[in-house]
PDB file of C-alpha atoms in Angstrom:
ATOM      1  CA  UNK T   1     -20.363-105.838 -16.190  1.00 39.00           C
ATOM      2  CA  UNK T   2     -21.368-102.017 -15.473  1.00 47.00           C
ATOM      3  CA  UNK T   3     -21.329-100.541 -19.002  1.00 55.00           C
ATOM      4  CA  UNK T   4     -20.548 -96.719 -19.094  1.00 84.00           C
ATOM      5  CA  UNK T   5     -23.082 -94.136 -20.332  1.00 89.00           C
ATOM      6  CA  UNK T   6     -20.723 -92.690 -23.090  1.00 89.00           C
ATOM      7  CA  UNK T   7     -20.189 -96.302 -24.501  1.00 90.00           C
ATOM      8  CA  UNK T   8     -24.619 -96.601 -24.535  1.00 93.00           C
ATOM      9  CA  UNK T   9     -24.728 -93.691 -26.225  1.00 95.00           C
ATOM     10  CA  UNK T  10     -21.271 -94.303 -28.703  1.00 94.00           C
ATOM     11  CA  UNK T  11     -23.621 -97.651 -29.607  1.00 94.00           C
ATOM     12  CA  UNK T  12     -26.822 -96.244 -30.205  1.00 95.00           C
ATOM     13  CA  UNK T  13     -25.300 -93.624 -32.180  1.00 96.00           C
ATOM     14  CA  UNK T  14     -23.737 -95.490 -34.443  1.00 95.00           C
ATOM     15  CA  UNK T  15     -26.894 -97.900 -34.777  1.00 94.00           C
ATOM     16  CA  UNK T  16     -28.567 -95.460 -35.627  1.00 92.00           C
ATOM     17  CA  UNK T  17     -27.280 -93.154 -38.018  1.00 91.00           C
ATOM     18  CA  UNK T  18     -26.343 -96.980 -40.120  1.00 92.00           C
ATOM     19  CA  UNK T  19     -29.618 -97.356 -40.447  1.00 90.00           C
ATOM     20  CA  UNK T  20     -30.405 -94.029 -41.179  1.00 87.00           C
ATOM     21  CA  UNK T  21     -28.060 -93.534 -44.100  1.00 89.00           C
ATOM     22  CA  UNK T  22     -29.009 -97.010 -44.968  1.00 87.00           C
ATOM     23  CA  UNK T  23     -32.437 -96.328 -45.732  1.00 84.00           C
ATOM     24  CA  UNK T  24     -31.226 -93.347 -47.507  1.00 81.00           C
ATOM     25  CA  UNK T  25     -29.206 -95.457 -49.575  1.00 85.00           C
ATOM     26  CA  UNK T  26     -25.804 -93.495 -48.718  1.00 88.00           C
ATOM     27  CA  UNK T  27     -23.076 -95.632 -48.736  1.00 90.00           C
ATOM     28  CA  UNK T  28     -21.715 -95.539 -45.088  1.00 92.00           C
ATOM     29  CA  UNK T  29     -18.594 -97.134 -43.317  1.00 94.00           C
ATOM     30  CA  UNK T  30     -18.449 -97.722 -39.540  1.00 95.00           C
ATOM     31  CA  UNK T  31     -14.783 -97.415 -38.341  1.00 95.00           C
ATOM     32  CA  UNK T  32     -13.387 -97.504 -34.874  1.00 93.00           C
ATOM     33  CA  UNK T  33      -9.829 -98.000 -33.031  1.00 91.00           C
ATOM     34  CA  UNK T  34      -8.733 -99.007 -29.888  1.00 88.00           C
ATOM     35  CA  UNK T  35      -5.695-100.250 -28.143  1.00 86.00           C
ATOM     36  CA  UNK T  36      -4.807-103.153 -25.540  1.00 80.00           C
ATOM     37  CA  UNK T  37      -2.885-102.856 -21.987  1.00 76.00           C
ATOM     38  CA  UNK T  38       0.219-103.455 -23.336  1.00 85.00           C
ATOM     39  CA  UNK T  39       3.483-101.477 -23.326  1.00 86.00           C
ATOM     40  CA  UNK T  40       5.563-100.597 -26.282  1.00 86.00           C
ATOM     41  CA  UNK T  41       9.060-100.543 -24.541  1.00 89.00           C
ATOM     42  CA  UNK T  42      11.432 -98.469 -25.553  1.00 87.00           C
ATOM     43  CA  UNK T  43      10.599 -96.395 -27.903  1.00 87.00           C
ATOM     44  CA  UNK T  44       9.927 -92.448 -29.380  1.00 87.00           C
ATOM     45  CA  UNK T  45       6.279 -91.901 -30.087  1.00 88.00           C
ATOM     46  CA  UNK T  46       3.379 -93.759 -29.512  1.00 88.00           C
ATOM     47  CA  UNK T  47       4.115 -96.638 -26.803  1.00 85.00           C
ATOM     48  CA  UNK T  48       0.605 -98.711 -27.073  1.00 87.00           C
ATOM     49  CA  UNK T  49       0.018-100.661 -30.382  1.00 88.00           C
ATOM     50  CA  UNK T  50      -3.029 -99.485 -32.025  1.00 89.00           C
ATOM     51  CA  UNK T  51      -5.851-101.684 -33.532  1.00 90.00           C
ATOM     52  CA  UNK T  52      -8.000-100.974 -36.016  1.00 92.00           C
ATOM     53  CA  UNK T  53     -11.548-102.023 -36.698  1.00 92.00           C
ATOM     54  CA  UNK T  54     -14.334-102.057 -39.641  1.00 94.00           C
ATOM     55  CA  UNK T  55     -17.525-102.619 -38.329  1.00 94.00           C
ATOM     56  CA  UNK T  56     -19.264-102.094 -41.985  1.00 95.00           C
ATOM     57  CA  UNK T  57     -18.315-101.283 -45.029  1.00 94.00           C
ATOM     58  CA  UNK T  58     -19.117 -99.371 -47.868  1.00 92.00           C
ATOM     59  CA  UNK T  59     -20.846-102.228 -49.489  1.00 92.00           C
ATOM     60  CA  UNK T  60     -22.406-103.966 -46.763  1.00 93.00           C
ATOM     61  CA  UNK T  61     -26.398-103.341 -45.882  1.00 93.00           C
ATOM     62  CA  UNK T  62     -27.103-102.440 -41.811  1.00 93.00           C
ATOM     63  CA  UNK T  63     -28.162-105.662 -40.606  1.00 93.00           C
ATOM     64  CA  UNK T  64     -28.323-107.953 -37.859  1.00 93.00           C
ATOM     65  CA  UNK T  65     -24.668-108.619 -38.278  1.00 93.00           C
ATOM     66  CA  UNK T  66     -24.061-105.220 -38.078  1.00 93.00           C
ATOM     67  CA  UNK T  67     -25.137-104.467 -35.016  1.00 93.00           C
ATOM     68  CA  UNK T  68     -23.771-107.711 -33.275  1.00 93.00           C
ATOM     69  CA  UNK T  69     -20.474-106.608 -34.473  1.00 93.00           C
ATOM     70  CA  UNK T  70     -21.177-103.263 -32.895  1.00 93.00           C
ATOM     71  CA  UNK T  71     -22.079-104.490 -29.825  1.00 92.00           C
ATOM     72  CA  UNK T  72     -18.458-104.592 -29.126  1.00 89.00           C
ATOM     73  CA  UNK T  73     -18.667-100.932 -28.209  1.00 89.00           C
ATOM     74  CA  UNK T  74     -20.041-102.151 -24.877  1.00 88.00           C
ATOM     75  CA  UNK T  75     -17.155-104.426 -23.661  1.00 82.00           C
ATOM     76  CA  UNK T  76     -15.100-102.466 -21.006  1.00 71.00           C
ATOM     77  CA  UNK T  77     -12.289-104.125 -22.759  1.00 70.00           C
ATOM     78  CA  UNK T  78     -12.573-102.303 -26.418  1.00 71.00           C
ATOM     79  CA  UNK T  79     -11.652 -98.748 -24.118  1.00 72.00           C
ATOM     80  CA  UNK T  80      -8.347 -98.670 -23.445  1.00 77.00           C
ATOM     81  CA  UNK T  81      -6.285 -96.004 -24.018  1.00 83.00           C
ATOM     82  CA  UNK T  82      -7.270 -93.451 -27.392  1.00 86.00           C
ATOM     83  CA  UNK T  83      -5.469 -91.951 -29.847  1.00 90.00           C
ATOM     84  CA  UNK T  84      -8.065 -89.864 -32.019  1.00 93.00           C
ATOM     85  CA  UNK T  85      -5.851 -87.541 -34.234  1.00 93.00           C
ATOM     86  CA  UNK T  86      -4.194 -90.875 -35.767  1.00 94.00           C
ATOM     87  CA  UNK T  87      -7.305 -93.061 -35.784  1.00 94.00           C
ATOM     88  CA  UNK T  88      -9.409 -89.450 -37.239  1.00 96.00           C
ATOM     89  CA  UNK T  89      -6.562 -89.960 -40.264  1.00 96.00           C
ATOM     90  CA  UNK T  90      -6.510 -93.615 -40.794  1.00 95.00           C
ATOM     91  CA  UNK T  91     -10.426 -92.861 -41.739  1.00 96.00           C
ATOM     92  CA  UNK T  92      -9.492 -89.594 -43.330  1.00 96.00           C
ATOM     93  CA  UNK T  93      -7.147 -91.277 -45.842  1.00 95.00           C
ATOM     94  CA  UNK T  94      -9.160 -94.588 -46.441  1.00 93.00           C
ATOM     95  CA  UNK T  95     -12.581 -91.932 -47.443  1.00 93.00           C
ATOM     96  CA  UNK T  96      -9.964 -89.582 -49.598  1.00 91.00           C
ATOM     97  CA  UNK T  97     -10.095 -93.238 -52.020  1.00 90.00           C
ATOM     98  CA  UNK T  98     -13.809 -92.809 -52.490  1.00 89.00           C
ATOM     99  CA  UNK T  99     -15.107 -91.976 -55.704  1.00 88.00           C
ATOM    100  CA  UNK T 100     -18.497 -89.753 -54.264  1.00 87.00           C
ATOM    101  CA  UNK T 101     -18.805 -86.393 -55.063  1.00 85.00           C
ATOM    102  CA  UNK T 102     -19.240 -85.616 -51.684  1.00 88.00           C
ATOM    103  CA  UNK T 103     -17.275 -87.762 -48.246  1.00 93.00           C
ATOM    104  CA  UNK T 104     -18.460 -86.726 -44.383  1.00 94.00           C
ATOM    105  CA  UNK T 105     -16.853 -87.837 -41.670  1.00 95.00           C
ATOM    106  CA  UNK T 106     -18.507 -88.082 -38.420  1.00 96.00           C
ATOM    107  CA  UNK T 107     -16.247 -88.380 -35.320  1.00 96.00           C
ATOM    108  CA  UNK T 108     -17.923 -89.856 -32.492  1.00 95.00           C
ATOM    109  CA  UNK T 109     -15.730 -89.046 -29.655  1.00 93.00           C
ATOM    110  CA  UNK T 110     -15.208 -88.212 -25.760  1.00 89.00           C
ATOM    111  CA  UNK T 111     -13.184 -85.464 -26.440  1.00 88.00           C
ATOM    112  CA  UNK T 112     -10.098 -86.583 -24.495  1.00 82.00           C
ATOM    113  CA  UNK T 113      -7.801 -88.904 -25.853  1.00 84.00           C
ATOM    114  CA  UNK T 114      -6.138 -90.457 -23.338  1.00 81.00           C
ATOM    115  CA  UNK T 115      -3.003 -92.259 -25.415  1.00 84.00           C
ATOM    116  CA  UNK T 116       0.460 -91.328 -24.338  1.00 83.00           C
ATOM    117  CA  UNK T 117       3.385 -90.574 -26.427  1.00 87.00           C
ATOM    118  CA  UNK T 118       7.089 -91.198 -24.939  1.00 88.00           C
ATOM    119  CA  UNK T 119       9.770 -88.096 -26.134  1.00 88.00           C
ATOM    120  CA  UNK T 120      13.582 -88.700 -27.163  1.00 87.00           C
ATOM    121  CA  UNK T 121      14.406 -88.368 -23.516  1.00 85.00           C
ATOM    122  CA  UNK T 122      12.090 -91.224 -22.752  1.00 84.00           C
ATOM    123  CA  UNK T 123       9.383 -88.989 -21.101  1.00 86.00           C
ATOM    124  CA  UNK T 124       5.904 -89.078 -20.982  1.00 81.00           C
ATOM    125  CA  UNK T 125       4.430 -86.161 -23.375  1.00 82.00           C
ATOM    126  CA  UNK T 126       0.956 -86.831 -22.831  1.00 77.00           C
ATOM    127  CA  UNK T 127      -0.172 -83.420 -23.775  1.00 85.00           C
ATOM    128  CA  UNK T 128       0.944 -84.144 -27.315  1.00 88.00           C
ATOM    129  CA  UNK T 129      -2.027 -86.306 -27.712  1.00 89.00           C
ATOM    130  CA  UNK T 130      -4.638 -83.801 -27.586  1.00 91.00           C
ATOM    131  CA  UNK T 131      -2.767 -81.479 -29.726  1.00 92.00           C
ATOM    132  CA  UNK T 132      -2.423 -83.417 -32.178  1.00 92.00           C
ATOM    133  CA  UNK T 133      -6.233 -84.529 -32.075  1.00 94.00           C
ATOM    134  CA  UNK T 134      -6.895 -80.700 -32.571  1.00 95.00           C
ATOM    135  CA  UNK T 135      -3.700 -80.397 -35.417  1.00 96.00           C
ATOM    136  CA  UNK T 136      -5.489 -83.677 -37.449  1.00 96.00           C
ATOM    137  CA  UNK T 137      -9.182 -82.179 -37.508  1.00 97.00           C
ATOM    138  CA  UNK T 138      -7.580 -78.461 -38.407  1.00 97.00           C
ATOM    139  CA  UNK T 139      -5.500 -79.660 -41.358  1.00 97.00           C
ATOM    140  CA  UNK T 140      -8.706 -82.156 -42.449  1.00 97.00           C
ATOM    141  CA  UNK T 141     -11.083 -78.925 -42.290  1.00 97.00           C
ATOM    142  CA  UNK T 142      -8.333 -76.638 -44.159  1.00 96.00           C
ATOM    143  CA  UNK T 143      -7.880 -79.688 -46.876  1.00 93.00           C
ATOM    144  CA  UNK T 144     -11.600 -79.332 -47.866  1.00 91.00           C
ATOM    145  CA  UNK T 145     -11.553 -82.939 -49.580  1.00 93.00           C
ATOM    146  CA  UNK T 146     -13.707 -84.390 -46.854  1.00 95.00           C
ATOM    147  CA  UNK T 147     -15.789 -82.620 -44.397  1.00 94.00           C
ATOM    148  CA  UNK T 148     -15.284 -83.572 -40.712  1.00 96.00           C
ATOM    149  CA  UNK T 149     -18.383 -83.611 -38.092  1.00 96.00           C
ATOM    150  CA  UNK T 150     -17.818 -84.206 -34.401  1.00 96.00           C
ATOM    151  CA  UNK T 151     -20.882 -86.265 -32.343  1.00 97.00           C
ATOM    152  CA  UNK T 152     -19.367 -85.611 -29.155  1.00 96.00           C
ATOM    153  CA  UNK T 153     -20.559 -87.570 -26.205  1.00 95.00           C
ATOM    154  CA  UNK T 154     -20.795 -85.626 -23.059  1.00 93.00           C
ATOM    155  CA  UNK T 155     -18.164 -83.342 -23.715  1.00 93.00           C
ATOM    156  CA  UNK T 156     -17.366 -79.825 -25.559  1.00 94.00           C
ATOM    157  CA  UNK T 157     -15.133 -80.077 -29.241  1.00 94.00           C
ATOM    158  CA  UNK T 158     -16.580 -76.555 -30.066  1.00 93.00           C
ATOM    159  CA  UNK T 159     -12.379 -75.176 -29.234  1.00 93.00           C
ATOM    160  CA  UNK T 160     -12.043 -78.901 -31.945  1.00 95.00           C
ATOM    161  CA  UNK T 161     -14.376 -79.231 -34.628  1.00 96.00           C
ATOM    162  CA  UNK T 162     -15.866 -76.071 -37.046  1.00 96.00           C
ATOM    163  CA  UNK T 163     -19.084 -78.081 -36.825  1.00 95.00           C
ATOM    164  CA  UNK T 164     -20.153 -80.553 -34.251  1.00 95.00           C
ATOM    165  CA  UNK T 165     -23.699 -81.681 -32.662  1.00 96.00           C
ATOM    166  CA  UNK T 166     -23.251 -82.888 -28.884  1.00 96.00           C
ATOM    167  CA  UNK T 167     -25.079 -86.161 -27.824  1.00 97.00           C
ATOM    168  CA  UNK T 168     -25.576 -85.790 -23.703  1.00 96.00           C
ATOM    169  CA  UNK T 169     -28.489 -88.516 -24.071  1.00 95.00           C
ATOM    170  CA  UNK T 170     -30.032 -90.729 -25.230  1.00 94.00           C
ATOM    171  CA  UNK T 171     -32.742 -87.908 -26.388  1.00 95.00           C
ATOM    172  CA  UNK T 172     -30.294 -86.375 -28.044  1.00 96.00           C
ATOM    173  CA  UNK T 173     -29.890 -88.539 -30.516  1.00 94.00           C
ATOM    174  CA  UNK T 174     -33.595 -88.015 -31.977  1.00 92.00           C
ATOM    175  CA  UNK T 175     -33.800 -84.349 -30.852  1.00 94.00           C
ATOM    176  CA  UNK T 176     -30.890 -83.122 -32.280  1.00 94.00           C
ATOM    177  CA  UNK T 177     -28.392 -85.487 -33.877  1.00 93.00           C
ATOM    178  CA  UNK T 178     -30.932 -87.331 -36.366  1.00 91.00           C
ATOM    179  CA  UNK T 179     -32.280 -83.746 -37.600  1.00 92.00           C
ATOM    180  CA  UNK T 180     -28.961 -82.669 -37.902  1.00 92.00           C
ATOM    181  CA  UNK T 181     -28.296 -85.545 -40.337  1.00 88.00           C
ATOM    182  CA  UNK T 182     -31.623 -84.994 -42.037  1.00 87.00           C
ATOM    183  CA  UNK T 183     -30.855 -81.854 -43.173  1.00 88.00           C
ATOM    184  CA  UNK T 184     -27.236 -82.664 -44.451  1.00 83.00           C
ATOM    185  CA  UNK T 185     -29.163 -85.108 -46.739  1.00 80.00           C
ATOM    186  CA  UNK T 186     -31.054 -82.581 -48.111  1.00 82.00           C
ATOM    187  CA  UNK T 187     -28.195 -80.824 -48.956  1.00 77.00           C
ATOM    188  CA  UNK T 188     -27.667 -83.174 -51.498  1.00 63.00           C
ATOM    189  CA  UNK T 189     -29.910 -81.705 -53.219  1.00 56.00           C
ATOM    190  CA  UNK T 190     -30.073 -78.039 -52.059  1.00 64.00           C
ATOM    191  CA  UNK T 191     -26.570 -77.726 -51.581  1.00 54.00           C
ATOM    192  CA  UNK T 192     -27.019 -75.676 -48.330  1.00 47.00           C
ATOM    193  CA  UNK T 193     -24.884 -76.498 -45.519  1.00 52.00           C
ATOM    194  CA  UNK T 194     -26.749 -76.965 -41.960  1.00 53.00           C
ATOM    195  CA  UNK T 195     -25.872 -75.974 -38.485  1.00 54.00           C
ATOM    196  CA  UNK T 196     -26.031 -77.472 -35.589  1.00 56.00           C
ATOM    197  CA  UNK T 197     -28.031 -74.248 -33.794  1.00 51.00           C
ATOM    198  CA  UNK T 198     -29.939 -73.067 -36.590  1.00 45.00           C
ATOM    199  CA  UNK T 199     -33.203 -74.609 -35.866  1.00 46.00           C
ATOM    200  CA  UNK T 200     -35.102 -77.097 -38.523  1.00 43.00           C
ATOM    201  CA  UNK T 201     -38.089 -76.924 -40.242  1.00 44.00           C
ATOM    202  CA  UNK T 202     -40.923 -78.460 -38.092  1.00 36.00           C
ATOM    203  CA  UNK T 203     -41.837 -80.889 -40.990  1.00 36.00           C
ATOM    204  CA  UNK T 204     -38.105 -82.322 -41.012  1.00 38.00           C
ATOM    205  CA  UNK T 205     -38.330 -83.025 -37.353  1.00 37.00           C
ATOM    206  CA  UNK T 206     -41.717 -84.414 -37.532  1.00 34.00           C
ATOM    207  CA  UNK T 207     -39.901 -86.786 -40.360  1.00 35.00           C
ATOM    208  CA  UNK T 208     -37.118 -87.600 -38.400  1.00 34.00           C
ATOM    209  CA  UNK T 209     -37.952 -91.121 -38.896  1.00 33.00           C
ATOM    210  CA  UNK T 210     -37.472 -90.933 -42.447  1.00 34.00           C
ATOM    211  CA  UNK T 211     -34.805 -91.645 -44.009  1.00 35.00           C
ATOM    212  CA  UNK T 212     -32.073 -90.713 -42.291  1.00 35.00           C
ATOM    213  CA  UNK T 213     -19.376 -91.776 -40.582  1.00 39.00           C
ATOM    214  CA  UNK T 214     -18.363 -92.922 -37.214  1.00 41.00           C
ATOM    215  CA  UNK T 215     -14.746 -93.651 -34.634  1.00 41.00           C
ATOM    216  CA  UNK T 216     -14.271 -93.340 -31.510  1.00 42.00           C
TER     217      UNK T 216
END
């Protein structure tokens, strides 16, 4: 089996910013969705039945199980068609129950959901998918309850997200995305929100290895 680039990097990502937040003690949730080949028949809306999955949770440590469960990332068979602006809100809604003071959502995604939705007259809309991928992350940025990150892979969700860091490599993930994350720590304590462009003190980068959300 020929595994894709985007899926390496959708893994290692995730890996790593687990352990990361881990080490910084930040309670962190792995989340992902996918479908299967089959065909909802006749019906308005989404025709592919969606499944859900929890990699970690809240309460669980980053662990050897942890990253045999996301291993599944890597099966050709977990990418199937995706629907991000429902998946993006089945996460949305499940970190809205968290008591922090503070809930980020990091969207690790292609950029181009590929799900199809079927109209009254029984015709393929598929245009409606990315839409409503953009409508989900505008309303979650205008709610302000949780802020929303995308990790693009390989693709552009600057026209998407307010605030996104795009992985090309594997690089990437050290050179940019892990400083990134860094620095949103600190604002724990500094209360100073980071961009993706401005650049970082050189003593956070050296530090990267320090200590340090996620679906498709």
């Amino acid at each position: 089996m020929q595994v894709d680039e985007r899926y390496k990097l959708t893994y290692m990502i995730a890996d790593r910013l687990s352990l990361f937040l881990a080490k910084g003690e930040i309670p962190t949730e792995i989340l992902g969705h996918t479908t299967t080949g089959e065909i909802i028949p006749n019906v308005i809306g989404r025709n592919r039945p969606m499944h859900y999955i929890v990699f970690k949770t809240r309460e669980e440590p980053h662990n050897l199980s942890t990253v045999h469960r996301l291993c599944a990332i890597l099966h050709t068979g977990m990418h199937y068609f995706g629907y991000d602006g429902e998946a993006i809100m089945w996460c949305y809604e499940r970190l809205k129950k968290s008591r922090a003071k503070r809930r980020v959502m990091l969207v690790v995604t292609d950029g181009d959901p590929s799900g199809t939705y079927i109209s009254k007259r029984g015709s393929d809309i598929s245009y409606f998918t990315a839409r409503h991928f953009r409508d989900v992350v505008a309303f979650i940025e205008a709610e302000k309850n949780v802020e929303i990150i995308g990790v693009p892979v390989k693709a552009d969700v600057s026209r998407i997200f307010s605030r996104s860091v795009r992985v090309d490599s594997v690089e990437d993930i050290y050179r940019k995305l892990s400083p990134f994350i860094l620095a949103l720590l600190a604002e724990l304590n500094e209360h100073k929100r980071p961009s993706a462009d401005t650049p970082l003190d050189s003593r956070m980068v050296a530090h990267r290895r320090a200590r340090l959300l996620v679906p498709r």
